[in-house]
Backbone as ProteinMPNN parsed JSONL, in Angstrom:
{"seq_chain_A": "MSNAGKKQSSLMLALLPFIVLYVCTVVLVWLSREDMAGTVKYWEMFVPLAAVVALISGWGSAYANGQWRLIYLIKQVIIWGGFIWLLSLLQTLGADTSLGAQKTTFALMFLVALLAIATGLNMDWKMLLFGAFLGLCGYLLVDPSNTAILQPVGDRLGIADAQTKPLSMIIGIAAAAFVLTAFMLITTRASIAAKRRS", "coords_chain_A": {"N_chain_A": [[35.088, 90.089, 98.4], [35.983, 89.386, 101.762], [34.043, 88.848, 104.801], [35.323, 89.959, 107.055], [36.991, 91.796, 105.771], [35.104, 93.506, 104.625], [33.923, 94.548, 106.946], [36.12, 95.896, 108.037], [36.679, 97.832, 106.032], [34.286, 99.191, 106.153], [34.413, 100.216, 108.748], [36.618, 101.931, 108.486], [35.542, 103.76, 106.678], [33.55, 104.832, 108.286], [35.126, 106.09, 110.162], [36.383, 108.033, 108.706], [35.174, 110.743, 108.536], [35.963, 111.748, 111.057], [38.714, 111.573, 110.914], [39.205, 113.512, 108.967], [38.177, 115.74, 110.357], [39.862, 115.98, 112.663], [42.403, 116.221, 111.441], [42.043, 118.565, 109.912], [41.609, 120.357, 112.018], [44.108, 120.307, 113.376], [45.758, 121.304, 111.334], [44.59, 123.86, 110.992], [45.109, 124.951, 113.51], [47.891, 124.985, 113.435], [48.273, 126.811, 111.284], [47.072, 129.016, 112.458], [48.794, 129.581, 114.548], [50.86, 130.763, 113.182], [49.639, 132.959, 111.873], [47.213, 134.38, 113.264], [45.113, 136.235, 112.741], [44.819, 135.989, 110.003], [43.57, 133.564, 109.557], [40.886, 133.511, 110.024], [38.829, 133.233, 108.083], [39.207, 130.606, 107.276], [38.534, 129.238, 109.62], [35.862, 129.937, 109.712], [34.924, 128.505, 107.514], [35.332, 126.022, 108.525], [33.324, 125.561, 110.384], [30.825, 124.598, 109.122], [31.814, 122.084, 108.341], [32.381, 120.834, 110.819], [29.751, 120.741, 111.728], [28.538, 118.961, 109.886], [30.013, 116.612, 110.375], [29.284, 116.202, 113.049], [26.577, 115.667, 112.687], [26.635, 113.283, 111.147], [28.093, 111.657, 112.865], [26.613, 111.07, 115.229], [24.483, 109.617, 114.329], [24.429, 106.753, 114.258], [24.752, 106.347, 117.0], [22.382, 107.384, 118.004], [20.537, 105.5, 117.092], [21.524, 103.196, 118.404], [21.074, 103.901, 121.057], [18.376, 103.862, 121.163], [16.948, 106.075, 120.369], [14.774, 108.15, 118.447], [15.656, 108.591, 115.146], [14.825, 110.699, 113.567], [14.156, 112.674, 115.421], [16.685, 113.091, 116.501], [17.995, 114.1, 114.185], [16.516, 116.468, 113.773], [17.165, 117.877, 116.133], [19.963, 118.235, 115.795], [20.031, 119.754, 113.422], [18.681, 122.047, 114.267], [20.402, 122.967, 116.328], [23.064, 123.203, 115.142], [22.416, 124.508, 112.744], [21.185, 126.812, 113.731], [23.372, 127.95, 115.001], [25.129, 128.456, 112.849], [23.528, 130.243, 111.44], [23.429, 132.315, 113.349], [26.137, 133.07, 113.361], [26.367, 134.06, 110.723], [24.583, 136.185, 110.885], [25.843, 137.8, 112.829], [28.109, 138.424, 111.377], [26.991, 139.89, 109.295], [26.121, 142.079, 110.758], [28.504, 143.201, 111.338], [30.116, 142.379, 113.433], [32.484, 140.943, 113.376], [34.245, 142.766, 112.268], [34.304, 144.803, 114.2], [35.32, 143.409, 116.384], [37.749, 142.516, 115.432], [40.014, 140.545, 113.492], [41.674, 138.666, 114.801], [40.553, 138.289, 117.422], [38.058, 137.434, 116.606], [38.676, 134.973, 115.472], [39.519, 133.559, 117.776], [37.112, 133.625, 119.2], [35.434, 132.167, 117.475], [36.686, 129.622, 117.53], [36.374, 128.888, 120.266], [33.607, 128.988, 120.524], [32.754, 126.99, 118.711], [33.976, 124.806, 119.938], [32.609, 124.803, 122.399], [29.994, 124.343, 121.499], [30.298, 121.828, 120.305], [30.933, 120.333, 122.598], [28.544, 120.657, 124.031], [26.641, 119.427, 122.291], [27.779, 116.941, 122.301], [27.492, 116.092, 124.975], [24.77, 115.876, 125.05], [24.058, 114.218, 122.858], [26.166, 112.714, 121.548], [29.084, 111.223, 122.461], [31.484, 111.257, 121.116], [31.696, 113.716, 119.865], [31.831, 115.339, 122.09], [34.376, 114.72, 123.041], [35.895, 115.7, 120.874], [35.205, 118.432, 121.048], [36.362, 119.094, 123.526], [39.04, 118.745, 122.876], [39.354, 120.737, 120.873], [38.796, 123.008, 122.412], [41.01, 122.927, 124.158], [43.043, 123.4, 122.281], [42.397, 126.029, 121.514], [42.774, 127.302, 123.963], [45.536, 127.0, 124.272], [46.403, 128.571, 122.169], [45.555, 131.144, 122.773], [47.234, 132.403, 124.65], [50.677, 132.323, 124.792], [51.926, 131.592, 127.212], [50.247, 129.761, 128.291], [50.994, 127.278, 127.486], [52.36, 125.991, 129.447], [50.719, 124.225, 130.725], [51.015, 121.903, 129.349], [53.246, 120.629, 130.301], [52.871, 118.806, 132.598], [51.472, 116.761, 131.279], [53.333, 115.982, 129.368], [55.332, 115.08, 131.121], [54.136, 112.786, 132.18], [54.015, 111.23, 129.927], [56.616, 110.932, 129.304], [57.902, 112.876, 127.791], [60.268, 115.216, 127.2], [60.502, 118.661, 128.076], [57.863, 119.482, 127.225], [56.254, 121.754, 127.078], [57.571, 123.405, 125.349], [57.061, 122.406, 122.931], [54.439, 122.789, 121.629], [52.9, 122.295, 119.277], [53.62, 119.687, 118.505], [52.704, 118.334, 120.752], [49.977, 118.891, 120.533], [49.371, 117.487, 118.207], [49.915, 114.903, 119.128], [47.963, 114.701, 121.188], [45.698, 114.943, 119.624], [45.901, 112.573, 118.161], [45.581, 110.708, 120.233], [42.974, 111.38, 121.061], [41.629, 110.707, 118.733], [42.026, 107.933, 118.689], [40.541, 107.197, 120.959], [38.059, 108.033, 120.008], [37.731, 106.236, 117.878], [37.535, 103.87, 119.374], [35.111, 104.387, 120.747], [33.403, 104.474, 118.56], [33.605, 101.84, 117.597], [32.491, 100.508, 119.777], [29.897, 101.541, 119.681], [29.069, 100.523, 117.209], [29.116, 97.809, 117.809], [27.048, 97.734, 119.668], [24.909, 98.41, 118.002], [24.917, 96.221, 116.252], [24.293, 94.168, 118.071], [21.762, 95.0, 118.826], [20.357, 94.74, 116.438], [20.475, 91.999, 116.095], [18.869, 91.091, 118.154]], "CA_chain_A": [[35.71, 90.567, 99.632], [35.53, 88.624, 102.919], [33.256, 89.568, 105.809], [36.244, 90.777, 107.837], [37.429, 92.906, 104.921], [33.981, 94.462, 104.521], [33.783, 95.236, 108.223], [37.244, 96.814, 108.199], [36.488, 98.992, 105.146], [33.153, 99.937, 106.685], [34.9, 100.959, 109.905], [37.454, 103.017, 107.989], [34.631, 104.746, 106.1], [32.884, 105.502, 109.397], [36.114, 106.92, 110.851], [36.882, 109.065, 107.786], [34.83, 112.12, 108.919], [36.76, 112.196, 112.198], [40.077, 111.78, 110.42], [39.171, 114.831, 108.324], [37.954, 116.752, 111.384], [41.056, 116.17, 113.486], [43.495, 116.715, 110.596], [41.741, 119.985, 109.626], [41.821, 121.126, 113.249], [45.552, 120.459, 113.605], [46.272, 122.214, 110.306], [44.132, 125.218, 111.3], [45.862, 125.424, 114.682], [49.246, 125.286, 112.943], [48.191, 128.064, 110.524], [46.716, 130.103, 113.388], [50.013, 129.932, 115.305], [51.661, 131.631, 112.328], [48.905, 134.173, 111.533], [45.882, 134.204, 113.841], [44.121, 137.068, 112.071], [44.644, 135.552, 108.623], [42.892, 132.266, 109.447], [39.474, 133.6, 110.412], [37.984, 132.688, 106.997], [39.312, 129.14, 107.303], [37.733, 128.775, 110.751], [34.464, 130.07, 109.318], [34.621, 127.369, 106.627], [35.425, 124.829, 109.345], [32.089, 125.376, 111.141], [29.925, 123.623, 108.477], [32.434, 120.756, 108.379], [32.112, 120.294, 112.153], [28.329, 120.451, 111.789], [28.266, 117.739, 109.11], [30.585, 115.476, 111.111], [28.419, 115.99, 114.22], [25.349, 115.049, 112.195], [26.948, 111.917, 110.752], [28.661, 110.92, 113.994], [25.636, 110.609, 116.196], [23.392, 108.876, 113.68], [24.453, 105.392, 114.776], [24.551, 106.406, 118.459], [20.952, 107.592, 118.24], [19.893, 104.192, 116.891], [21.982, 102.275, 119.46], [20.466, 104.332, 122.315], [16.927, 103.754, 121.058], [16.328, 107.379, 120.091], [14.27, 108.298, 117.084], [16.649, 109.291, 114.341], [14.241, 111.953, 113.094], [14.322, 113.644, 116.516], [18.128, 113.407, 116.522], [18.27, 114.951, 113.034], [15.918, 117.785, 114.035], [17.986, 118.538, 117.159], [21.246, 118.656, 115.221], [19.78, 120.836, 112.464], [18.355, 123.265, 115.031], [21.573, 123.428, 117.062], [24.136, 123.667, 114.25], [21.843, 125.481, 111.816], [21.022, 128.052, 114.486], [24.703, 128.512, 115.23], [25.612, 129.003, 111.561], [22.697, 131.426, 111.182], [23.886, 133.354, 114.252], [27.425, 133.566, 112.862], [26.151, 134.888, 109.529], [23.948, 137.411, 111.35], [26.877, 138.621, 113.452], [28.97, 138.92, 110.304], [26.219, 140.937, 108.613], [26.086, 143.245, 111.627], [29.859, 143.739, 111.43], [30.764, 142.023, 114.701], [33.871, 140.512, 113.128], [35.036, 143.973, 112.03], [34.502, 145.525, 115.458], [36.19, 142.595, 117.241], [39.059, 142.298, 114.821], [40.14, 139.184, 112.976], [42.292, 137.769, 115.776], [39.568, 137.968, 118.45], [37.001, 136.667, 115.952], [39.182, 133.614, 115.368], [39.425, 132.942, 119.097], [35.691, 133.446, 119.532], [34.935, 131.039, 116.673], [37.243, 128.362, 118.061], [35.773, 128.549, 121.541], [32.169, 128.719, 120.321], [32.606, 125.658, 118.099], [34.327, 123.837, 120.988], [31.487, 124.757, 123.344], [28.851, 123.705, 120.834], [30.605, 120.396, 120.18], [30.793, 119.746, 123.93], [27.109, 120.612, 124.373], [25.979, 118.375, 121.516], [28.345, 115.679, 122.748], [26.841, 115.723, 126.228], [23.368, 115.579, 124.786], [23.773, 113.251, 121.811], [27.223, 111.877, 121.024], [30.296, 111.434, 123.223], [32.62, 111.501, 120.231], [31.774, 115.169, 119.659], [32.288, 115.883, 123.362], [35.823, 114.552, 123.028], [36.432, 116.651, 119.907], [35.027, 119.778, 121.602], [37.38, 119.303, 124.565], [40.307, 118.902, 122.172], [39.364, 122.058, 120.241], [38.916, 123.981, 123.497], [42.407, 122.93, 124.572], [43.823, 124.084, 121.229], [42.124, 127.457, 121.659], [43.437, 127.75, 125.204], [46.985, 127.07, 124.014], [46.682, 129.651, 121.218], [45.211, 132.464, 123.325], [48.394, 133.002, 125.313], [51.795, 131.372, 124.762], [52.272, 131.097, 128.546], [49.327, 128.645, 128.612], [51.595, 125.994, 127.116], [52.888, 125.347, 130.653], [49.804, 123.135, 131.07], [51.45, 120.694, 128.648], [54.364, 119.986, 130.989], [52.481, 117.589, 133.326], [51.121, 115.734, 130.297], [54.606, 115.513, 128.838], [56.024, 114.316, 132.158], [53.484, 111.471, 132.275], [54.3, 110.47, 128.706], [58.061, 110.839, 129.13], [58.347, 113.83, 126.773], [60.997, 116.309, 127.851], [60.192, 120.038, 127.651], [56.633, 119.428, 126.432], [55.704, 123.093, 126.883], [58.254, 124.062, 124.25], [56.654, 121.703, 121.701], [52.979, 122.746, 121.672], [52.291, 121.687, 118.09], [53.836, 118.239, 118.608], [51.797, 117.842, 121.784], [48.627, 118.945, 119.974], [49.26, 116.343, 117.293], [49.817, 113.711, 119.977], [46.653, 114.698, 121.852], [44.722, 114.66, 118.557], [45.999, 111.144, 117.872], [44.97, 110.0, 121.365], [41.533, 111.611, 120.986], [41.115, 109.932, 117.611], [41.987, 106.521, 119.107], [39.364, 107.074, 121.822], [36.898, 108.151, 119.133], [37.601, 104.949, 117.18], [37.033, 102.901, 120.353], [33.698, 104.694, 120.958], [32.689, 104.071, 117.352], [33.547, 100.379, 117.587], [31.528, 100.139, 120.799], [28.563, 101.871, 119.157], [28.754, 99.556, 116.147], [28.809, 96.544, 118.47], [25.702, 97.884, 120.237], [23.965, 98.37, 116.891], [24.865, 94.837, 115.781], [23.564, 93.399, 119.089], [20.35, 95.416, 118.767], [19.768, 94.166, 115.218], [20.337, 90.563, 116.272], [17.802, 90.762, 119.095]], "C_chain_A": [[35.136, 89.786, 100.818], [34.747, 89.51, 103.884], [34.147, 90.472, 106.649], [36.737, 91.99, 107.052], [36.341, 93.958, 104.773], [33.808, 95.26, 105.809], [34.891, 96.26, 108.428], [37.099, 98.041, 107.284], [35.316, 99.834, 105.605], [33.555, 100.779, 107.886], [35.753, 102.144, 109.457], [36.599, 104.131, 107.388], [33.923, 105.52, 107.21], [33.836, 106.432, 110.151], [36.589, 108.101, 110.001], [36.454, 110.493, 108.174], [35.648, 112.639, 110.1], [38.222, 112.371, 111.839], [40.176, 113.184, 109.812], [39.051, 115.933, 109.373], [39.211, 117.032, 112.207], [42.236, 116.71, 112.659], [43.262, 118.194, 110.284], [41.979, 120.855, 110.846], [43.301, 121.352, 113.501], [46.158, 121.413, 112.589], [45.851, 123.654, 110.594], [44.855, 125.788, 112.524], [47.276, 125.801, 114.269], [49.25, 126.619, 112.173], [47.92, 129.251, 111.453], [47.906, 130.522, 114.235], [50.868, 130.905, 114.505], [50.98, 132.977, 112.094], [47.46, 134.03, 111.994], [44.826, 134.996, 113.081], [43.835, 136.571, 110.658], [43.872, 134.257, 108.463], [41.403, 132.311, 109.749], [38.542, 133.003, 109.344], [38.021, 131.169, 106.982], [38.515, 128.557, 108.467], [36.234, 128.896, 110.445], [34.034, 128.923, 108.405], [34.628, 126.047, 107.399], [34.109, 124.526, 110.065], [31.124, 124.415, 110.438], [30.5, 122.205, 108.451], [32.172, 120.094, 109.723], [30.639, 119.926, 112.289], [27.98, 119.153, 111.069], [28.811, 116.501, 109.831], [29.746, 115.168, 112.346], [27.132, 115.271, 113.813], [25.573, 113.573, 111.868], [27.32, 111.072, 111.977], [27.61, 110.313, 114.906], [24.511, 109.784, 115.649], [23.297, 107.446, 114.223], [24.216, 105.35, 116.278], [23.08, 106.578, 118.8], [20.195, 106.266, 118.1], [20.26, 103.237, 118.033], [21.333, 102.61, 120.797], [18.944, 104.298, 122.277], [16.214, 105.08, 120.836], [15.777, 107.365, 118.662], [15.287, 109.106, 116.295], [16.122, 110.624, 113.819], [14.398, 113.035, 114.167], [15.788, 114.066, 116.616], [18.461, 114.373, 115.401], [17.733, 116.37, 113.263], [16.74, 118.556, 115.058], [19.281, 119.075, 116.568], [21.06, 119.823, 114.256], [19.473, 122.134, 113.201], [19.616, 123.828, 115.69], [22.621, 124.023, 116.112], [23.632, 124.689, 113.241], [21.65, 126.826, 112.481], [22.355, 128.74, 114.723], [25.257, 129.144, 113.96], [24.826, 130.263, 111.195], [23.164, 132.586, 112.06], [25.228, 133.936, 113.794], [27.244, 134.464, 111.65], [25.492, 136.211, 109.912], [24.962, 138.348, 111.985], [27.823, 139.213, 112.422], [28.278, 140.056, 109.55], [26.189, 142.223, 109.433], [27.472, 143.861, 111.841], [30.574, 143.415, 112.724], [32.208, 141.62, 114.497], [34.772, 141.711, 112.891], [35.322, 144.695, 113.338], [35.388, 144.738, 116.427], [37.615, 142.547, 116.737], [39.216, 140.828, 114.475], [40.697, 138.219, 114.01], [41.287, 137.336, 116.848], [38.41, 137.166, 117.865], [37.416, 135.205, 115.81], [39.093, 132.892, 116.696], [37.979, 132.652, 119.467], [35.104, 132.253, 118.759], [35.413, 129.699, 117.221], [36.511, 127.948, 119.338], [34.282, 128.272, 121.419], [31.937, 127.361, 119.696], [32.942, 124.579, 119.12], [33.174, 123.68, 121.977], [30.279, 124.044, 122.739], [29.077, 122.211, 120.653], [30.484, 119.693, 121.525], [29.322, 119.609, 124.304], [26.375, 119.516, 123.589], [26.505, 117.005, 121.906], [27.704, 115.197, 124.034], [25.416, 115.253, 125.99], [23.171, 114.389, 123.854], [24.889, 112.28, 121.476], [28.542, 112.175, 121.687], [31.506, 111.702, 122.357], [32.795, 112.999, 119.981], [32.205, 115.884, 120.935], [33.808, 115.842, 123.423], [36.475, 115.543, 122.055], [36.339, 118.084, 120.446], [36.058, 120.098, 122.679], [38.754, 119.511, 123.916], [40.412, 120.3, 121.539], [39.484, 123.159, 121.286], [40.339, 124.078, 124.022], [43.289, 123.646, 123.559], [43.627, 125.596, 121.323], [42.829, 128.041, 122.87], [44.932, 127.92, 124.99], [47.336, 128.22, 123.058], [46.459, 131.049, 121.815], [46.429, 133.157, 123.905], [49.518, 131.98, 125.335], [52.183, 130.82, 126.144], [51.365, 129.943, 128.976], [49.924, 127.296, 128.286], [52.211, 125.284, 128.32], [51.995, 124.19, 131.095], [50.221, 121.812, 130.413], [52.548, 119.94, 129.391], [53.941, 118.757, 131.786], [52.091, 116.433, 132.393], [52.392, 115.122, 129.72], [55.377, 114.671, 129.834], [55.452, 112.897, 132.257], [53.822, 110.591, 131.074], [55.801, 110.338, 128.435], [58.597, 111.751, 128.045], [58.998, 115.011, 127.47], [60.611, 117.652, 127.244], [58.942, 120.095, 126.757], [56.067, 120.821, 126.146], [56.394, 123.839, 125.754], [57.888, 123.436, 122.898], [55.131, 121.63, 121.616], [52.352, 122.071, 120.444], [52.457, 120.169, 118.099], [52.887, 117.631, 119.64], [50.346, 117.858, 121.296], [48.391, 117.785, 119.026], [49.115, 115.049, 118.083], [48.477, 113.58, 120.669], [45.557, 114.407, 120.839], [44.715, 113.172, 118.227], [45.333, 110.319, 118.991], [43.457, 110.159, 121.345], [40.914, 110.812, 119.852], [41.029, 108.446, 117.968], [40.785, 106.276, 120.022], [38.073, 107.148, 121.014], [36.651, 106.838, 118.384], [37.057, 103.881, 118.117], [35.538, 103.122, 120.595], [32.867, 104.248, 119.763], [32.555, 102.556, 117.274], [32.525, 99.881, 118.607], [30.095, 100.402, 120.332], [28.147, 100.868, 118.091], [28.434, 98.189, 116.728], [27.41, 96.574, 119.095], [24.636, 97.796, 119.153], [23.802, 96.938, 116.41], [24.075, 93.962, 116.755], [22.071, 93.735, 119.042], [19.668, 94.805, 117.558], [19.557, 92.665, 115.367], [19.162, 90.205, 117.17], [16.427, 91.152, 118.611]], "O_chain_A": [[33.929, 89.549, 100.872], [34.779, 90.738, 103.801], [33.786, 91.615, 106.93], [36.881, 93.08, 107.606], [36.62, 95.157, 104.794], [33.579, 96.469, 105.784], [34.645, 97.358, 108.929], [37.365, 99.164, 107.711], [35.339, 101.057, 105.468], [33.104, 101.914, 108.035], [35.621, 103.243, 109.997], [36.898, 105.311, 107.569], [33.718, 106.728, 107.09], [33.408, 107.442, 110.711], [37.139, 109.065, 110.534], [37.296, 111.391, 108.145], [35.992, 113.82, 110.149], [38.9, 113.23, 112.403], [41.103, 113.939, 110.104], [39.743, 116.948, 109.289], [39.576, 118.189, 112.419], [42.983, 117.565, 113.135], [44.192, 118.995, 110.382], [42.494, 121.967, 110.727], [43.712, 122.471, 113.809], [46.988, 122.248, 112.947], [46.659, 124.572, 110.457], [45.173, 126.977, 112.562], [47.801, 126.825, 114.707], [50.128, 127.455, 112.385], [48.461, 130.34, 111.264], [48.021, 131.691, 114.604], [51.526, 131.773, 115.079], [51.638, 134.018, 112.109], [46.59, 133.614, 111.228], [43.746, 134.471, 112.807], [42.715, 136.721, 110.169], [43.545, 133.878, 107.339], [40.73, 131.281, 109.736], [37.566, 132.335, 109.685], [37.013, 130.515, 106.713], [37.89, 127.505, 108.326], [35.439, 128.057, 110.869], [32.911, 128.428, 108.511], [34.006, 125.072, 106.977], [33.806, 123.363, 110.33], [30.635, 123.488, 111.083], [29.75, 121.232, 108.53], [31.785, 118.927, 109.774], [30.311, 118.908, 112.898], [27.213, 118.34, 111.585], [28.146, 115.467, 109.888], [29.517, 114.0, 112.661], [26.662, 114.375, 114.515], [24.786, 112.717, 112.271], [26.907, 109.919, 112.097], [27.724, 109.154, 115.304], [23.668, 109.298, 116.403], [22.219, 106.988, 114.6], [23.562, 104.437, 116.781], [22.585, 105.993, 119.763], [19.316, 105.959, 118.906], [19.391, 102.547, 118.566], [21.065, 101.711, 121.593], [18.291, 104.667, 123.253], [15.014, 105.195, 121.087], [16.274, 106.646, 117.795], [15.722, 110.173, 116.729], [16.888, 111.572, 113.648], [14.735, 114.177, 113.855], [16.095, 115.246, 116.792], [19.145, 115.37, 115.634], [18.419, 117.352, 112.978], [16.99, 119.749, 114.883], [19.654, 120.224, 116.805], [21.844, 120.772, 114.27], [19.947, 123.2, 112.809], [19.869, 125.03, 115.619], [23.017, 125.18, 116.25], [24.344, 125.638, 112.915], [21.916, 127.865, 111.878], [22.454, 129.965, 114.655], [25.797, 130.25, 113.998], [25.398, 131.233, 110.698], [23.285, 133.714, 111.583], [25.43, 135.15, 113.835], [27.885, 135.51, 111.549], [25.807, 137.249, 109.329], [24.952, 139.55, 111.72], [28.283, 140.346, 112.56], [28.906, 141.059, 109.211], [26.225, 143.322, 108.879], [27.595, 144.92, 112.456], [31.535, 144.093, 113.087], [33.064, 141.911, 115.332], [35.943, 141.686, 113.27], [36.443, 145.148, 113.569], [36.129, 145.336, 117.208], [38.567, 142.539, 117.518], [38.606, 139.967, 115.11], [40.248, 137.076, 114.094], [41.181, 136.147, 117.149], [37.841, 136.313, 118.546], [36.602, 134.303, 116.006], [38.645, 131.747, 116.754], [37.657, 131.579, 119.978], [34.372, 131.438, 119.321], [34.63, 128.759, 117.357], [36.082, 126.802, 119.473], [33.748, 127.419, 122.127], [31.02, 126.645, 120.099], [32.273, 123.547, 119.17], [32.809, 122.564, 122.346], [29.626, 123.237, 123.402], [28.153, 121.416, 120.827], [29.983, 118.571, 121.59], [28.9, 118.579, 124.83], [25.582, 118.768, 124.16], [25.772, 116.017, 121.853], [27.402, 114.011, 124.168], [24.928, 114.341, 126.657], [22.223, 113.624, 124.028], [24.611, 111.127, 121.146], [29.084, 113.266, 121.509], [32.467, 112.318, 122.818], [33.921, 113.488, 119.895], [32.868, 116.918, 120.873], [34.448, 116.818, 123.813], [37.492, 116.154, 122.381], [37.286, 118.859, 120.316], [36.569, 121.215, 122.751], [39.533, 120.356, 124.358], [41.443, 120.963, 121.66], [40.197, 124.139, 121.073], [40.828, 125.173, 124.302], [44.178, 124.41, 123.934], [44.591, 126.355, 121.221], [43.404, 129.127, 122.812], [45.527, 128.881, 125.477], [48.432, 128.776, 123.128], [47.103, 132.015, 121.405], [46.639, 134.35, 123.685], [49.333, 130.875, 125.846], [52.708, 129.711, 126.241], [51.683, 129.226, 129.925], [49.426, 126.27, 128.75], [52.551, 124.104, 128.231], [52.463, 123.271, 131.768], [49.827, 120.737, 130.865], [52.763, 118.753, 129.147], [54.601, 117.725, 131.667], [52.354, 115.268, 132.695], [52.511, 113.903, 129.599], [56.002, 113.676, 129.467], [56.199, 111.928, 132.399], [53.904, 109.368, 131.188], [56.207, 109.71, 127.458], [59.626, 111.454, 127.438], [58.352, 115.722, 128.24], [60.418, 117.76, 126.033], [58.966, 120.682, 125.675], [55.469, 121.044, 125.093], [55.847, 124.818, 125.246], [58.353, 123.888, 121.851], [54.574, 120.535, 121.539], [51.365, 121.348, 120.579], [51.53, 119.444, 117.739], [52.336, 116.551, 119.429], [49.574, 116.949, 121.605], [47.325, 117.17, 119.043], [48.291, 114.199, 117.747], [47.911, 112.489, 120.738], [44.594, 113.706, 121.149], [43.654, 112.577, 118.036], [44.616, 109.356, 118.72], [42.729, 109.196, 121.583], [39.805, 110.295, 119.986], [40.068, 107.774, 117.593], [40.091, 105.269, 119.882], [37.113, 106.427, 121.29], [35.512, 106.385, 118.267], [36.218, 103.074, 117.718], [34.774, 102.158, 120.644], [31.77, 103.714, 119.921], [31.491, 102.047, 116.918], [31.778, 98.941, 118.332], [29.198, 99.59, 120.56], [27.003, 100.415, 118.072], [27.575, 97.479, 116.204], [26.681, 95.583, 119.061], [23.586, 97.184, 119.354], [22.681, 96.483, 116.182], [23.284, 93.118, 116.334], [21.225, 92.855, 119.199], [18.512, 94.392, 117.647], [18.59, 92.113, 114.842], [18.528, 89.165, 116.993], [15.44, 90.929, 119.312]]}, "name": "protein", "num_of_chains": 1, "seq": "MSNAGKKQSSLMLALLPFIVLYVCTVVLVWLSREDMAGTVKYWEMFVPLAAVVALISGWGSAYANGQWRLIYLIKQVIIWGGFIWLLSLLQTLGADTSLGAQKTTFALMFLVALLAIATGLNMDWKMLLFGAFLGLCGYLLVDPSNTAILQPVGDRLGIADAQTKPLSMIIGIAAAAFVLTAFMLITTRASIAAKRRS"}
């Protein structure tokens, strides 16, 4: 395999966790639109996936920024491990039962979005972008009238009646966020390559 082929397959492998993350998010949003209460278990299973992607995602960024990878790993384990522990504790205490499945789903979505934004600000911009996307998805699911926010975006992109096509717009926004994520990843890889050469 040529050098260019190896680099391209390596890039695709590096992008794979984000492909999975964005596809799973879009599928969960689609399922949640149909049955919000019935998807709470799927969102609970989504949390460890987001944690693993966050851990993998910032590994190269930590190296490129000159951070100790061990410190990065410890931070991620504390943040995401603590969050997963808190969720299991709340479940043990029956918080999901007292809230109800629908409100639990909303709470999970917004908490994961907030955590992704917080870890993104601190460690990895790619997770910040994902957290903002997930927060937008949650906002659109909370109240159908919130889809009016999509109209200005649709107007800029030349999409008529964007507020009546929330799922299509979510898919489009996910694709745009993924392209930005790929750009950030390519930039990080270039920084790593330059650091190794020097």
